[in-house]
Amino acid sequence: MGDSPTPCGRRRCRGKEYSCSMELSLAVIGGKWKPLILWHLRGGGTMRFSALRRSMPIITQKMLTQQLRELEADGLISRTVYAEVPPRVEYGLTEPGCDIIPILEALCRFGRDFENRFGVEEAAPPAVRAVAP
Amino acid sequence: MGDSPTPCGRRRCRGKEYSCSMELSLAVIGGKWKPLILWHLRGGGTMRFSALRRSMPIITQKMLTQQLRELEADGLISRTVYAEVPPRVEYGLTEPGCDIIPILEALCRFGRDFENRFGVEEAAPPAVRAVAP
DNA sequence: CCGTATCCATCATGATACTG
DNA sequence: CAGTATCATGATGGATACGG
């Protein structure tokens, strides 16, 4: 490996403080929704905001926007705004962004092994959101 | 991959709710200190509490205890208490815990590539903790 | 359509003190 | 030595409303 993760000697890269490369990686992709966003973009093409949103029904607009901005600031995704009416914005992976995909695949495999080892059950259906009367 | 990460159909495994295996993985190893703890245990032997603590000067005792308990509950590390005075507790990786190491190595590599791509600087020295007068 | 701005609840983390 | 217990706080995420 060559990179001791001993947390002495804190460094900074793109505004993130960390003590070892792994910490930096987690700072970059560790956000609650970031792996999922990158995952949906893994095909190589671009997706527009609304398509991303549809693919993650749980996420709020605020969080999607926020996480996309951070991923963009970290150089993992590209953002292209088309000056049209109505507006259109397309998101895609950059080269560094593509580098994460194999790791996400490995994470996914680990998760599946974990499930197989310990068993899965259906989650209780999410409490139905009360409709305003 | 075979496992669509589409967030429909929430599942539950060991008390964690998630929508795709990757989410589960992040729930298991995503804690702020967990990757670091697992990393320090990667040698294959065991370490006692105080040794782990020394290897992560920043972490508080409370957080170390807490994260160790969660890792243990998730079956990633083993915890052995020796009935001695003074007490001795040894931590080590279980087999599922060992499975994560290659992923952490990949994460570490990604972080290093990221640093090389975008550059690193020394972090400002951590504000010296005021000594009580 | 694709956002920003604001306010608010919750939780994760930290500081500190105490114990078997 | 290896923890618990307690309290404080700051980051994180969600609901809602509004804007170009």
XYZ file of C-alpha atoms (C1' of nucleotides) in Angstrom:
306
model
C 0.000 0.000 0.000
C 2.668 2.474 0.916
C 0.272 4.828 2.617
C 0.167 4.373 6.314
C -3.233 5.368 7.625
C -1.766 6.562 10.880
C -3.694 9.704 11.617
C -0.688 11.865 12.295
C 0.040 14.594 9.798
C -3.282 15.906 8.724
C -3.489 16.950 5.113
C -5.927 18.929 3.057
C -7.184 18.393 -0.470
C -10.008 20.343 -2.038
C -11.053 21.720 1.304
C -11.256 18.348 3.024
C -9.083 17.605 6.032
C -7.993 14.050 6.557
C -5.241 11.869 7.898
C -5.083 9.094 5.343
C -6.226 8.513 1.820
C -9.108 6.359 2.914
C -10.515 9.135 4.998
C -10.317 11.391 1.966
C -12.190 8.845 -0.112
C -14.931 8.642 2.467
C -15.155 12.414 2.587
C -15.639 12.431 -1.169
C -18.098 9.575 -1.644
C -19.347 9.016 1.889
C -22.378 11.259 1.642
C -25.636 9.496 2.251
C -26.713 9.623 -1.385
C -23.475 10.005 -3.300
C -22.746 6.370 -3.976
C -26.284 5.952 -5.235
C -26.010 8.976 -7.513
C -22.712 7.824 -8.973
C -24.176 4.390 -9.365
C -27.097 5.627 -11.416
C -24.698 7.520 -13.644
C -22.427 4.559 -14.189
C -23.808 3.790 -17.647
C -21.526 6.365 -19.206
C -24.216 8.652 -20.604
C -25.777 11.644 -18.946
C -28.975 11.989 -16.995
C -31.017 15.046 -16.333
C -32.030 16.210 -12.905
C -35.559 14.923 -13.116
C -34.418 11.492 -14.274
C -32.029 11.196 -11.359
C -34.774 12.224 -9.048
C -37.162 9.626 -10.397
C -34.529 6.954 -9.895
C -34.262 7.783 -6.200
C -37.825 8.278 -4.997
C -36.784 8.812 -1.396
C -34.359 11.663 -1.791
C -35.574 15.227 -1.423
C -34.878 17.816 -4.075
C -32.743 19.752 -1.679
C -30.523 16.797 -0.901
C -30.189 15.788 -4.531
C -29.142 19.285 -5.528
C -26.760 19.530 -2.616
C -25.062 16.216 -3.194
C -24.791 16.877 -6.913
C -23.088 20.192 -6.176
C -20.591 18.551 -3.887
C -19.834 15.800 -6.353
C -19.344 18.440 -9.010
C -17.082 20.503 -6.762
C -15.031 17.397 -6.114
C -14.685 16.778 -9.824
C -16.544 13.481 -9.890
C -19.436 14.524 -12.065
C -19.996 17.047 -14.834
C -22.927 19.409 -14.983
C -24.130 20.893 -18.239
C -26.806 23.539 -18.360
C -28.669 24.030 -21.614
C -30.029 27.528 -22.109
C -33.496 26.423 -23.043
C -36.983 26.989 -21.840
C -37.840 24.963 -19.919
C -34.329 24.571 -18.501
C -32.441 21.323 -18.947
C -29.455 20.170 -16.924
C -27.486 17.039 -17.670
C -25.204 15.205 -15.275
C -22.511 12.676 -16.135
C -19.455 11.010 -14.662
C -16.024 12.533 -15.134
C -12.972 10.330 -15.382
C -12.260 10.396 -11.643
C -15.921 9.652 -11.157
C -15.649 6.558 -13.326
C -12.784 5.346 -11.154
C -15.171 4.861 -8.271
C -17.518 2.507 -10.039
C -15.426 -0.640 -9.509
C -15.214 0.183 -5.816
C -18.956 0.631 -5.621
C -19.342 -2.718 -7.309
C -17.108 -4.277 -4.686
C -19.105 -2.579 -1.939
C -22.279 -3.902 -3.487
C -20.861 -7.423 -3.508
C -19.810 -7.117 0.091
C -23.301 -6.010 1.021
C -24.826 -8.982 -0.769
C -22.465 -11.401 0.950
C -23.356 -9.774 4.224
C -27.037 -10.284 3.544
C -26.498 -13.900 2.616
C -24.483 -14.480 5.745
C -26.901 -12.905 8.147
C -30.264 -13.047 6.409
C -32.648 -10.400 5.189
C -36.200 -9.502 5.945
C -38.668 -7.146 4.392
C -38.591 -3.756 6.030
C -41.756 -2.526 7.638
C -43.591 -0.490 5.019
C -42.663 3.171 5.456
C -45.274 4.925 7.553
C -47.709 6.332 5.062
C -47.244 10.035 4.841
C -50.365 11.730 6.097
C -52.177 13.602 3.371
C -53.146 17.140 4.248
C -56.929 17.279 4.805
C -24.247 -7.076 -10.967
C -27.635 -8.640 -10.567
C -28.612 -6.339 -7.731
C -30.404 -3.296 -8.933
C -29.777 -0.435 -6.563
C -33.166 1.023 -7.266
C -34.405 2.123 -3.889
C -37.729 0.397 -4.109
C -38.318 -2.506 -1.775
C -36.595 -1.581 1.411
C -35.056 -4.466 3.250
C -33.668 -4.975 6.703
C -30.626 -6.875 7.890
C -29.303 -6.789 11.431
C -31.436 -3.798 12.276
C -30.329 -1.715 9.311
C -32.815 -0.534 6.724
C -31.622 -0.089 3.183
C -32.640 -0.277 -0.426
C -29.614 -1.835 -2.056
C -26.610 -3.796 -0.967
C -24.319 -0.817 -1.303
C -26.393 1.114 1.164
C -26.097 -1.782 3.568
C -22.339 -1.805 3.175
C -22.168 1.876 3.935
C -24.350 1.389 6.975
C -21.929 -1.226 8.215
C -18.575 0.398 7.524
C -19.575 4.003 6.890
C -19.084 5.200 10.433
C -16.549 7.941 10.793
C -13.965 5.733 12.469
C -14.887 2.239 11.383
C -12.749 1.951 8.288
C -9.800 3.155 10.300
C -10.430 0.652 13.088
C -10.763 -2.232 10.655
C -7.666 -1.017 8.904
C -5.591 -1.111 12.044
C -6.778 -4.633 12.712
C -5.986 -5.863 9.237
C -2.755 -7.579 10.296
C -4.677 -10.639 11.387
C -3.711 -10.569 15.039
C -5.567 -8.898 17.858
C -5.100 -5.535 19.489
C -6.156 -4.379 22.873
C -8.237 -1.316 23.506
C -5.361 0.878 24.563
C -3.315 -0.076 21.513
C -6.157 0.824 19.197
C -6.547 4.081 21.001
C -2.889 4.936 20.664
C -3.070 4.268 16.938
C -5.857 6.821 16.513
C -4.831 9.802 18.632
C -7.784 11.892 17.559
C -10.629 9.603 18.507
C -12.258 9.940 21.913
C -12.619 6.982 24.206
C -16.358 7.159 23.943
C -16.348 7.021 20.167
C -13.837 4.195 20.059
C -15.932 2.125 22.449
C -19.100 2.904 20.568
C -17.752 2.078 17.147
C -16.155 -1.111 18.421
C -19.491 -2.190 19.867
C -21.252 -1.581 16.564
C -18.619 -3.429 14.594
C -18.933 -6.295 17.024
C -22.732 -6.278 16.780
C -22.406 -6.413 13.007
C -20.099 -9.388 13.263
C -17.055 -7.710 11.762
C -14.789 -7.875 14.783
C -14.379 -10.182 17.740
C -14.054 -9.009 21.320
C -12.381 -11.121 23.960
C -12.383 -10.127 27.601
C -9.744 -11.650 29.855
C -10.761 -11.896 33.490
C -7.620 -10.344 34.824
C -6.652 -7.420 36.969
C -6.085 -5.019 35.387
C -8.655 -5.926 32.733
C -7.545 -6.802 29.227
C -9.735 -6.792 26.121
C -8.540 -7.936 22.732
C -10.114 -7.068 19.399
C -9.632 -8.858 16.122
C -11.216 -9.227 12.682
C -13.762 -11.943 12.027
C -14.020 -13.552 8.624
C -16.622 -11.078 7.334
C -14.398 -8.351 8.732
C -11.472 -9.622 6.702
C -13.604 -9.409 3.572
C -13.642 -5.655 3.839
C -9.920 -5.162 3.786
C -9.514 -5.408 -0.006
C -12.246 -2.817 -0.410
C -10.541 -0.515 2.043
C -7.347 -0.960 0.079
C -9.168 0.040 -3.094
C -10.638 3.050 -1.301
C -7.186 3.979 -0.120
C -5.834 3.782 -3.667
C -8.678 5.914 -4.938
C -7.911 8.512 -2.307
C -4.262 8.574 -3.292
C -5.110 8.958 -6.959
C -7.468 11.751 -5.994
C -4.701 13.497 -4.107
C -2.312 13.123 -7.003
C -4.874 14.473 -9.403
C -5.831 17.505 -7.389
C -2.864 18.162 -5.126
C -2.391 18.135 -1.385
C -1.355 20.672 1.156
C -0.488 20.466 4.803
C -3.502 21.079 6.967
C -3.363 24.011 9.306
C -2.016 22.704 12.584
C -4.982 21.800 14.778
C -5.773 24.721 17.011
C -3.767 24.063 20.132
C -6.109 23.030 22.848
C -6.028 25.673 25.539
C -4.488 24.383 28.726
C -6.500 25.080 31.803
C -4.807 27.822 33.814
C -37.850 22.539 -15.002
C -34.435 23.231 -11.869
C -33.290 25.037 -8.607
C -32.539 28.599 -3.589
C -33.802 30.100 0.943
C -35.517 29.308 5.429
C -36.695 27.111 9.383
C -36.653 23.150 12.333
C -35.967 18.282 14.179
C -32.734 14.817 14.884
C -28.575 12.632 15.564
C -23.801 12.094 15.728
C -19.992 13.587 18.150
C -17.431 15.770 21.858
C -16.142 17.157 26.817
C -16.080 15.751 31.211
C -16.611 13.075 35.228
C -17.020 8.737 37.443
C -16.481 3.187 38.139
C -15.562 -2.193 38.411
C -7.386 -0.740 31.998
C -11.419 -0.346 29.927
C -15.040 1.159 30.153
C -20.300 4.137 31.588
C -23.020 8.192 32.344
C -24.344 12.739 31.494
C -24.754 16.974 29.236
C -23.821 20.154 25.449
C -23.486 21.339 20.552
C -22.887 21.377 15.830
C -23.592 19.061 11.606
C -27.034 16.744 8.877
C -31.174 16.119 6.805
C -36.178 17.118 6.015
C -40.482 20.274 5.076
C -41.968 24.031 2.951
C -42.191 28.093 0.237
C -40.525 30.909 -3.372
C -37.633 32.349 -7.813
C -35.321 32.557 -12.779
